[in-house]
PDB file of C-alpha atoms in Angstrom:
ATOM      1  CA  PHE A 223      -4.292  -2.603   9.024  1.00 68.00           C
ATOM      2  CA  GLY A 224      -6.180  -5.847   8.581  1.00 72.00           C
ATOM      3  CA  ILE A 225      -2.995  -7.958   8.502  1.00 73.00           C
ATOM      4  CA  ILE A 226      -1.756  -6.226  11.666  1.00 74.00           C
ATOM      5  CA  MET A 227      -4.969  -7.036  13.378  1.00 72.00           C
ATOM      6  CA  LEU A 228      -4.537 -10.668  12.509  1.00 72.00           C
ATOM      7  CA  LEU A 229      -1.114 -10.673  13.954  1.00 71.00           C
ATOM      8  CA  SER A 230      -2.486  -9.274  17.283  1.00 69.00           C
ATOM      9  CA  ARG A 231      -4.062 -11.724  19.714  1.00 62.00           C
ATOM     10  CA  GLN A 232      -5.261 -11.969  23.301  1.00 50.00           C
ATOM     11  CA  GLY A 233      -2.817  -9.990  25.534  1.00 55.00           C
ATOM     12  CA  PHE A 234      -0.477  -9.163  22.666  1.00 64.00           C
ATOM     13  CA  GLU A 235      -0.664  -6.279  20.253  1.00 66.00           C
ATOM     14  CA  SER A 236       1.297  -6.400  17.097  1.00 70.00           C
ATOM     15  CA  GLU A 237       3.137  -3.077  17.302  1.00 70.00           C
ATOM     16  CA  GLN A 238       6.731  -3.690  16.413  1.00 78.00           C
ATOM     17  CA  ILE A 239       8.288  -4.305  13.011  1.00 81.00           C
ATOM     18  CA  ASP A 240       9.718  -7.459  14.524  1.00 82.00           C
ATOM     19  CA  ASP A 241       6.117  -8.910  14.729  1.00 80.00           C
ATOM     20  CA  LEU A 242       6.169  -9.338  10.986  1.00 84.00           C
ATOM     21  CA  LYS A 243       9.342 -11.223  10.724  1.00 89.00           C
ATOM     22  CA  GLY A 244       9.142 -14.269   8.675  1.00 90.00           C
ATOM     23  CA  LEU A 245       5.392 -13.824   7.916  1.00 88.00           C
ATOM     24  CA  ALA A 246       6.082 -15.332   4.495  1.00 91.00           C
ATOM     25  CA  LYS A 247       6.909 -18.627   6.193  1.00 91.00           C
ATOM     26  CA  ARG A 248       4.082 -18.597   8.732  1.00 88.00           C
ATOM     27  CA  SER A 249       1.340 -17.393   6.304  1.00 88.00           C
ATOM     28  CA  PRO A 250       2.525 -16.956   2.675  1.00 91.00           C
ATOM     29  CA  TRP A 251      -0.939 -15.688   1.646  1.00 90.00           C
ATOM     30  CA  TYR A 252      -1.112 -12.895   4.092  1.00 89.00           C
ATOM     31  CA  ALA A 253       2.589 -11.930   3.486  1.00 92.00           C
ATOM     32  CA  ALA A 254       1.758 -11.587  -0.311  1.00 94.00           C
ATOM     33  CA  VAL A 255      -1.417  -9.379   0.370  1.00 93.00           C
ATOM     34  CA  MET A 256       0.685  -7.246   2.837  1.00 93.00           C
ATOM     35  CA  ALA A 257       3.521  -6.953   0.171  1.00 96.00           C
ATOM     36  CA  ILE A 258       0.937  -5.729  -2.455  1.00 95.00           C
ATOM     37  CA  PHE A 259      -0.200  -3.063   0.062  1.00 94.00           C
ATOM     38  CA  MET A 260       3.357  -1.960   0.959  1.00 95.00           C
ATOM     39  CA  PHE A 261       4.142  -1.695  -2.790  1.00 97.00           C
ATOM     40  CA  SER A 262       1.165   0.224  -3.420  1.00 96.00           C
ATOM     41  CA  LEU A 263       1.965   2.604  -0.453  1.00 94.00           C
ATOM     42  CA  ALA A 264       5.533   2.944  -1.945  1.00 96.00           C
ATOM     43  CA  GLY A 265       4.132   3.884  -5.329  1.00 94.00           C
ATOM     44  CA  ILE A 266       5.474   0.993  -7.219  1.00 95.00           C
ATOM     45  CA  PRO A 267       3.778   0.041 -10.417  1.00 92.00           C
ATOM     46  CA  PRO A 268       1.529  -1.808 -11.339  1.00 92.00           C
ATOM     47  CA  THR A 269      -0.473  -0.820  -8.136  1.00 92.00           C
ATOM     48  CA  ILE A 270      -2.989   1.908  -7.747  1.00 93.00           C
ATOM     49  CA  GLY A 271      -0.610   3.720  -5.448  1.00 93.00           C
ATOM     50  CA  PHE A 272       1.696   4.417  -8.363  1.00 94.00           C
ATOM     51  CA  TYR A 273      -1.071   6.103 -10.250  1.00 90.00           C
ATOM     52  CA  ALA A 274      -2.185   8.046  -7.271  1.00 90.00           C
ATOM     53  CA  LYS A 275       1.259   9.543  -6.779  1.00 94.00           C
ATOM     54  CA  MET A 276       1.892  10.063 -10.504  1.00 93.00           C
ATOM     55  CA  SER A 277      -1.497  11.973 -10.810  1.00 90.00           C
ATOM     56  CA  VAL A 278      -0.661  14.317  -7.966  1.00 91.00           C
ATOM     57  CA  LEU A 279       2.903  14.922  -9.201  1.00 93.00           C
ATOM     58  CA  GLN A 280       1.550  15.497 -12.883  1.00 92.00           C
ATOM     59  CA  ALA A 281      -0.956  17.952 -11.581  1.00 89.00           C
ATOM     60  CA  LEU A 282       1.706  19.855  -9.644  1.00 90.00           C
ATOM     61  CA  VAL A 283       4.136  19.968 -12.580  1.00 92.00           C
ATOM     62  CA  SER A 284       1.464  20.907 -15.248  1.00 91.00           C
ATOM     63  CA  THR A 285       0.284  24.160 -13.552  1.00 87.00           C
ATOM     64  CA  ASN A 286       1.906  27.423 -14.055  1.00 81.00           C
ATOM     65  CA  VAL A 287       1.931  28.359 -10.247  1.00 86.00           C
ATOM     66  CA  PRO A 288       5.310  29.332  -9.103  1.00 86.00           C
ATOM     67  CA  GLY A 289       6.869  26.958  -6.531  1.00 88.00           C
ATOM     68  CA  LEU A 290       4.859  23.960  -7.298  1.00 91.00           C
ATOM     69  CA  ILE A 291       7.738  22.420  -9.213  1.00 91.00           C
ATOM     70  CA  GLY A 292       9.683  22.623  -6.123  1.00 92.00           C
ATOM     71  CA  LEU A 293       6.955  21.099  -4.152  1.00 94.00           C
ATOM     72  CA  ALA A 294       6.812  18.274  -6.688  1.00 93.00           C
ATOM     73  CA  VAL A 295      10.498  17.604  -6.172  1.00 94.00           C
ATOM     74  CA  VAL A 296      10.007  17.518  -2.285  1.00 96.00           C
ATOM     75  CA  ALA A 297       7.224  15.133  -2.757  1.00 95.00           C
ATOM     76  CA  VAL A 298       9.426  12.751  -4.953  1.00 96.00           C
ATOM     77  CA  LEU A 299      12.141  12.973  -2.283  1.00 98.00           C
ATOM     78  CA  LEU A 300       9.755  12.228   0.617  1.00 97.00           C
ATOM     79  CA  SER A 301       8.258   9.312  -1.327  1.00 96.00           C
ATOM     80  CA  LEU A 302      11.748   7.852  -1.863  1.00 96.00           C
ATOM     81  CA  ILE A 303      12.278   8.069   1.887  1.00 98.00           C
ATOM     82  CA  ALA A 304       8.803   6.537   2.563  1.00 96.00           C
ATOM     83  CA  ALA A 305       9.440   3.734   0.019  1.00 97.00           C
ATOM     84  CA  TYR A 306      12.553   2.673   1.905  1.00 97.00           C
ATOM     85  CA  TYR A 307      10.530   2.023   5.044  1.00 95.00           C
ATOM     86  CA  TYR A 308       7.685   0.187   3.021  1.00 95.00           C
ATOM     87  CA  ILE A 309      10.133  -1.938   1.210  1.00 96.00           C
ATOM     88  CA  ARG A 310      11.897  -2.685   4.415  1.00 96.00           C
ATOM     89  CA  LEU A 311       8.642  -4.286   5.879  1.00 94.00           C
ATOM     90  CA  VAL A 312       8.563  -6.547   2.814  1.00 96.00           C
ATOM     91  CA  LYS A 313      12.214  -7.517   3.502  1.00 97.00           C
ATOM     92  CA  VAL A 314      11.369  -8.357   7.082  1.00 95.00           C
ATOM     93  CA  MET A 315       8.341 -10.445   6.092  1.00 93.00           C
ATOM     94  CA  TYR A 316      10.281 -12.431   3.353  1.00 96.00           C
ATOM     95  CA  PHE A 317      13.919 -12.682   4.356  1.00 96.00           C
ATOM     96  CA  ASP A 318      14.009 -12.621   8.246  1.00 92.00           C
ATOM     97  CA  GLU A 319      13.529 -15.747  10.347  1.00 91.00           C
ATOM     98  CA  PRO A 320      10.145 -15.791  12.150  1.00 87.00           C
ATOM     99  CA  VAL A 321      10.105 -15.174  15.896  1.00 81.00           C
ATOM    100  CA  GLU A 322       6.959 -17.428  16.201  1.00 77.00           C
ATOM    101  CA  SER A 323       6.316 -20.543  14.015  1.00 75.00           C
ATOM    102  CA  ALA A 324       2.551 -20.875  14.429  1.00 74.00           C
ATOM    103  CA  PRO A 325       0.709 -20.201  11.403  1.00 73.00           C
ATOM    104  CA  ILE A 326      -1.872 -17.300  11.506  1.00 76.00           C
ATOM    105  CA  VAL A 327      -5.366 -18.680  11.835  1.00 73.00           C
ATOM    106  CA  ALA A 328      -8.370 -16.423  10.717  1.00 74.00           C
ATOM    107  CA  GLY A 329     -11.743 -16.939   9.472  1.00 77.00           C
ATOM    108  CA  GLY A 330     -12.532 -17.329   5.770  1.00 81.00           C
ATOM    109  CA  ASP A 331     -14.392 -14.013   5.749  1.00 84.00           C
ATOM    110  CA  VAL A 332     -11.171 -12.152   6.890  1.00 83.00           C
ATOM    111  CA  ARG A 333      -9.027 -13.836   4.139  1.00 85.00           C
ATOM    112  CA  LEU A 334     -11.747 -13.122   1.599  1.00 90.00           C
ATOM    113  CA  LEU A 335     -11.945  -9.327   2.482  1.00 90.00           C
ATOM    114  CA  LEU A 336      -8.072  -9.062   2.458  1.00 89.00           C
ATOM    115  CA  SER A 337      -7.927 -10.954  -0.763  1.00 91.00           C
ATOM    116  CA  ILE A 338     -10.497  -8.618  -2.418  1.00 93.00           C
ATOM    117  CA  ASN A 339      -8.693  -5.510  -1.304  1.00 91.00           C
ATOM    118  CA  GLY A 340      -5.300  -6.900  -2.526  1.00 92.00           C
ATOM    119  CA  ALA A 341      -6.850  -7.791  -5.942  1.00 94.00           C
ATOM    120  CA  ALA A 342      -8.409  -4.384  -6.116  1.00 93.00           C
ATOM    121  CA  VAL A 343      -5.142  -2.582  -5.543  1.00 92.00           C
ATOM    122  CA  LEU A 344      -3.606  -4.705  -8.319  1.00 93.00           C
ATOM    123  CA  LEU A 345      -6.604  -4.531 -10.689  1.00 92.00           C
ATOM    124  CA  PHE A 346      -6.920  -0.690 -10.477  1.00 91.00           C
ATOM    125  CA  GLY A 347      -3.175  -0.519 -10.986  1.00 90.00           C
ATOM    126  CA  LEU A 348      -3.258  -2.606 -14.028  1.00 92.00           C
ATOM    127  CA  LEU A 349      -6.454  -0.998 -15.498  1.00 90.00           C
ATOM    128  CA  PRO A 350      -6.428   2.522 -13.928  1.00 89.00           C
ATOM    129  CA  GLY A 351      -8.451   4.272 -16.659  1.00 88.00           C
ATOM    130  CA  GLY A 352     -11.991   3.732 -15.202  1.00 89.00           C
ATOM    131  CA  LEU A 353     -11.168   4.750 -11.692  1.00 86.00           C
ATOM    132  CA  MET A 354      -9.211   7.837 -12.933  1.00 86.00           C
ATOM    133  CA  ALA A 355     -12.092   8.827 -15.033  1.00 90.00           C
ATOM    134  CA  ALA A 356     -14.531   8.413 -12.115  1.00 91.00           C
ATOM    135  CA  CYS A 357     -12.254  10.486  -9.959  1.00 86.00           C
ATOM    136  CA  ALA A 358     -11.947  13.264 -12.465  1.00 85.00           C
ATOM    137  CA  GLN A 359     -15.679  13.336 -12.926  1.00 91.00           C
ATOM    138  CA  ALA A 360     -16.085  13.553  -9.120  1.00 92.00           C
ATOM    139  CA  ILE A 361     -13.738  16.459  -9.011  1.00 88.00           C
ATOM    140  CA  VAL A 362     -15.364  18.253 -11.836  1.00 90.00           C
ATOM    141  CA  GLN A 363     -18.759  17.891 -10.134  1.00 91.00           C
ATOM    142  CA  ALA A 364     -17.417  18.982  -6.738  1.00 92.00           C
ATOM    143  CA  LEU A 365     -15.763  22.169  -8.197  1.00 89.00           C
ATOM    144  CA  ALA A 366     -19.044  23.079 -10.170  1.00 88.00           C
ATOM    145  CA  THR A 367     -21.035  23.285  -7.009  1.00 76.00           C
TER     146      THR A 367
END
């Protein structure tokens, strides 16, 4: 949502997909960070979103509860539909002509925070072991109480 907030300005809210047109030409760094986030939401490796979806599907399939395999199939189908929309945003940012040509200007703190978030999405996707172990431990502790 940080990128969407950057695109909003006085008297103009960025609410349409068309507002993202040509973002890669206007501000390549913000387009790259937004693409990382979209790929993560779509569940494409090597992002943490892939491991999140894979973990949920693995848990559904590994149980012996009737009906959960069907639920996993539905989840995969819905993920495919959602991926279409996420990838469409990346297409709009990189392959459509920009409506506006002015570069996006933001403070260094905003750029730094978005960069840290994008790097974390990639880092945890490339090295998910530590995060997955911490999550598993948190679940065990939550269920023990």
